[in-house]
Amino acid sequence: MGNKHFQDGRFDVALTYYTKALEFKDSATSPSSHRPIYHANRAACYLKLGNFSEALKDCNATLSINPTFTKAMFRRAEAHEGLQRWQEALDDYNQVRD
């Protein structure tokens, strides 16, 4: 459901679904292997809503689980840009490029 709402531009609703998915971290319907995806998708919602600090937190959560998650690295660079942390943004963009 979160993905559909995101595609429809309803980022606040999508955010709620991704948050609920993360709350079910121990359930069979939300295996831990999906946690990085939920964090990365929620970060995308936060970026669209202009909440760069929360986007950064979710990207960091994703990357702590899966350090090679390219989308999360790119989104973290965008969050750094939004927070005017230019060097950190550049560092992340360079990691994505490599």
PDB file of C-alpha atoms in Angstrom:
ATOM      1  CA  MET A   1       0.000   0.000   0.000  1.00  0.00           C
ATOM      2  CA  GLY A   2       2.827   2.407   0.806  1.00  0.00           C
ATOM      3  CA  ASN A   3       4.267   2.139  -2.679  1.00  0.00           C
ATOM      4  CA  LYS A   4       0.899   2.879  -4.307  1.00  0.00           C
ATOM      5  CA  HIS A   5       0.375   5.963  -2.159  1.00  0.00           C
ATOM      6  CA  PHE A   6       3.913   7.122  -2.906  1.00  0.00           C
ATOM      7  CA  GLN A   7       3.301   6.769  -6.647  1.00  0.00           C
ATOM      8  CA  ASP A   8       0.098   8.767  -6.243  1.00  0.00           C
ATOM      9  CA  GLY A   9       1.992  11.571  -4.519  1.00  0.00           C
ATOM     10  CA  ARG A  10       0.379  10.896  -1.150  1.00  0.00           C
ATOM     11  CA  PHE A  11       3.678  10.895   0.697  1.00  0.00           C
ATOM     12  CA  ASP A  12       2.190  11.442   4.152  1.00  0.00           C
ATOM     13  CA  VAL A  13      -0.036   8.369   3.774  1.00  0.00           C
ATOM     14  CA  ALA A  14       2.812   6.282   2.347  1.00  0.00           C
ATOM     15  CA  LEU A  15       4.941   7.360   5.300  1.00  0.00           C
ATOM     16  CA  THR A  16       2.347   5.915   7.658  1.00  0.00           C
ATOM     17  CA  TYR A  17       2.376   2.551   5.883  1.00  0.00           C
ATOM     18  CA  TYR A  18       6.164   2.283   5.909  1.00  0.00           C
ATOM     19  CA  THR A  19       6.206   3.189   9.596  1.00  0.00           C
ATOM     20  CA  LYS A  20       3.631   0.485  10.346  1.00  0.00           C
ATOM     21  CA  ALA A  21       5.707  -2.035   8.421  1.00  0.00           C
ATOM     22  CA  LEU A  22       8.722  -1.162  10.557  1.00  0.00           C
ATOM     23  CA  GLU A  23       6.654  -1.591  13.732  1.00  0.00           C
ATOM     24  CA  PHE A  24       6.005  -5.210  12.747  1.00  0.00           C
ATOM     25  CA  LYS A  25       9.715  -5.978  12.700  1.00  0.00           C
ATOM     26  CA  ASP A  26       9.298  -9.360  14.376  1.00  0.00           C
ATOM     27  CA  SER A  27       6.235 -10.575  12.522  1.00  0.00           C
ATOM     28  CA  ALA A  28       6.247 -13.146   9.747  1.00  0.00           C
ATOM     29  CA  THR A  29       4.704 -10.592   7.380  1.00  0.00           C
ATOM     30  CA  SER A  30       7.660  -8.248   7.737  1.00  0.00           C
ATOM     31  CA  PRO A  31      10.899 -10.203   7.690  1.00  0.00           C
ATOM     32  CA  SER A  32      14.013  -8.402   8.825  1.00  0.00           C
ATOM     33  CA  SER A  33      15.369  -8.558   5.273  1.00  0.00           C
ATOM     34  CA  HIS A  34      12.726  -5.969   4.324  1.00  0.00           C
ATOM     35  CA  ARG A  35      13.679  -3.462   7.027  1.00  0.00           C
ATOM     36  CA  PRO A  36      16.270  -1.635   4.902  1.00  0.00           C
ATOM     37  CA  ILE A  37      13.693  -1.214   2.145  1.00  0.00           C
ATOM     38  CA  TYR A  38      11.073   0.168   4.533  1.00  0.00           C
ATOM     39  CA  HIS A  39      13.581   2.618   5.995  1.00  0.00           C
ATOM     40  CA  ALA A  40      14.737   3.695   2.526  1.00  0.00           C
ATOM     41  CA  ASN A  41      11.168   4.130   1.294  1.00  0.00           C
ATOM     42  CA  ARG A  42      10.228   6.104   4.374  1.00  0.00           C
ATOM     43  CA  ALA A  43      13.302   8.271   3.798  1.00  0.00           C
ATOM     44  CA  ALA A  44      12.025   8.984   0.275  1.00  0.00           C
ATOM     45  CA  CYS A  45       8.728  10.159   1.776  1.00  0.00           C
ATOM     46  CA  TYR A  46      10.528  12.391   4.247  1.00  0.00           C
ATOM     47  CA  LEU A  47      12.559  13.885   1.405  1.00  0.00           C
ATOM     48  CA  LYS A  48       9.410  14.653  -0.580  1.00  0.00           C
ATOM     49  CA  LEU A  49       7.903  16.257   2.533  1.00  0.00           C
ATOM     50  CA  GLY A  50      11.048  18.333   3.157  1.00  0.00           C
ATOM     51  CA  ASN A  51      11.905  16.621   6.450  1.00  0.00           C
ATOM     52  CA  PHE A  52      15.598  16.127   5.771  1.00  0.00           C
ATOM     53  CA  SER A  53      16.589  15.263   9.342  1.00  0.00           C
ATOM     54  CA  GLU A  54      14.219  12.296   9.489  1.00  0.00           C
ATOM     55  CA  ALA A  55      15.225  11.224   5.989  1.00  0.00           C
ATOM     56  CA  LEU A  56      18.831  11.214   7.125  1.00  0.00           C
ATOM     57  CA  LYS A  57      17.988   9.026  10.133  1.00  0.00           C
ATOM     58  CA  ASP A  58      16.191   6.490   7.966  1.00  0.00           C
ATOM     59  CA  CYS A  59      18.994   6.400   5.418  1.00  0.00           C
ATOM     60  CA  ASN A  60      21.485   5.811   8.202  1.00  0.00           C
ATOM     61  CA  ALA A  61      19.287   3.002   9.548  1.00  0.00           C
ATOM     62  CA  THR A  62      19.202   1.398   6.102  1.00  0.00           C
ATOM     63  CA  LEU A  63      22.931   1.727   5.603  1.00  0.00           C
ATOM     64  CA  SER A  64      23.689   0.287   9.045  1.00  0.00           C
ATOM     65  CA  ILE A  65      21.879  -2.876   7.928  1.00  0.00           C
ATOM     66  CA  ASN A  66      23.016  -2.866   4.298  1.00  0.00           C
ATOM     67  CA  PRO A  67      25.997  -0.565   3.616  1.00  0.00           C
ATOM     68  CA  THR A  68      25.786  -1.145  -0.152  1.00  0.00           C
ATOM     69  CA  PHE A  69      22.147  -0.033  -0.570  1.00  0.00           C
ATOM     70  CA  THR A  70      22.686   2.493  -3.374  1.00  0.00           C
ATOM     71  CA  LYS A  71      19.251   4.141  -3.200  1.00  0.00           C
ATOM     72  CA  ALA A  72      19.715   4.814   0.506  1.00  0.00           C
ATOM     73  CA  MET A  73      23.140   6.332  -0.122  1.00  0.00           C
ATOM     74  CA  PHE A  74      21.720   8.569  -2.843  1.00  0.00           C
ATOM     75  CA  ARG A  75      18.810   9.606  -0.645  1.00  0.00           C
ATOM     76  CA  ARG A  76      21.176  10.321   2.210  1.00  0.00           C
ATOM     77  CA  ALA A  77      23.132  12.615  -0.110  1.00  0.00           C
ATOM     78  CA  GLU A  78      19.871  14.412  -0.923  1.00  0.00           C
ATOM     79  CA  ALA A  79      19.097  14.747   2.785  1.00  0.00           C
ATOM     80  CA  HIS A  80      22.552  16.197   3.405  1.00  0.00           C
ATOM     81  CA  GLU A  81      21.917  18.685   0.616  1.00  0.00           C
ATOM     82  CA  GLY A  82      18.619  19.677   2.162  1.00  0.00           C
ATOM     83  CA  LEU A  83      20.439  20.271   5.447  1.00  0.00           C
ATOM     84  CA  GLN A  84      23.138  22.227   3.588  1.00  0.00           C
ATOM     85  CA  ARG A  85      25.815  19.742   4.573  1.00  0.00           C
ATOM     86  CA  TRP A  86      27.593  20.046   1.286  1.00  0.00           C
ATOM     87  CA  GLN A  87      30.699  17.976   2.000  1.00  0.00           C
ATOM     88  CA  GLU A  88      28.706  15.051   3.397  1.00  0.00           C
ATOM     89  CA  ALA A  89      26.421  15.193   0.341  1.00  0.00           C
ATOM     90  CA  LEU A  90      29.404  15.174  -1.978  1.00  0.00           C
ATOM     91  CA  ASP A  91      30.964  12.251  -0.096  1.00  0.00           C
ATOM     92  CA  ASP A  92      27.780  10.208  -0.472  1.00  0.00           C
ATOM     93  CA  TYR A  93      27.387  11.088  -4.152  1.00  0.00           C
ATOM     94  CA  ASN A  94      30.980  10.016  -4.727  1.00  0.00           C
ATOM     95  CA  GLN A  95      30.293   6.676  -3.018  1.00  0.00           C
ATOM     96  CA  VAL A  96      27.276   6.122  -5.243  1.00  0.00           C
ATOM     97  CA  ARG A  97      29.347   6.938  -8.304  1.00  0.00           C
ATOM     98  CA  ASP A  98      32.094   4.493  -7.370  1.00  0.00           C
TER      99      ASP A  98
END
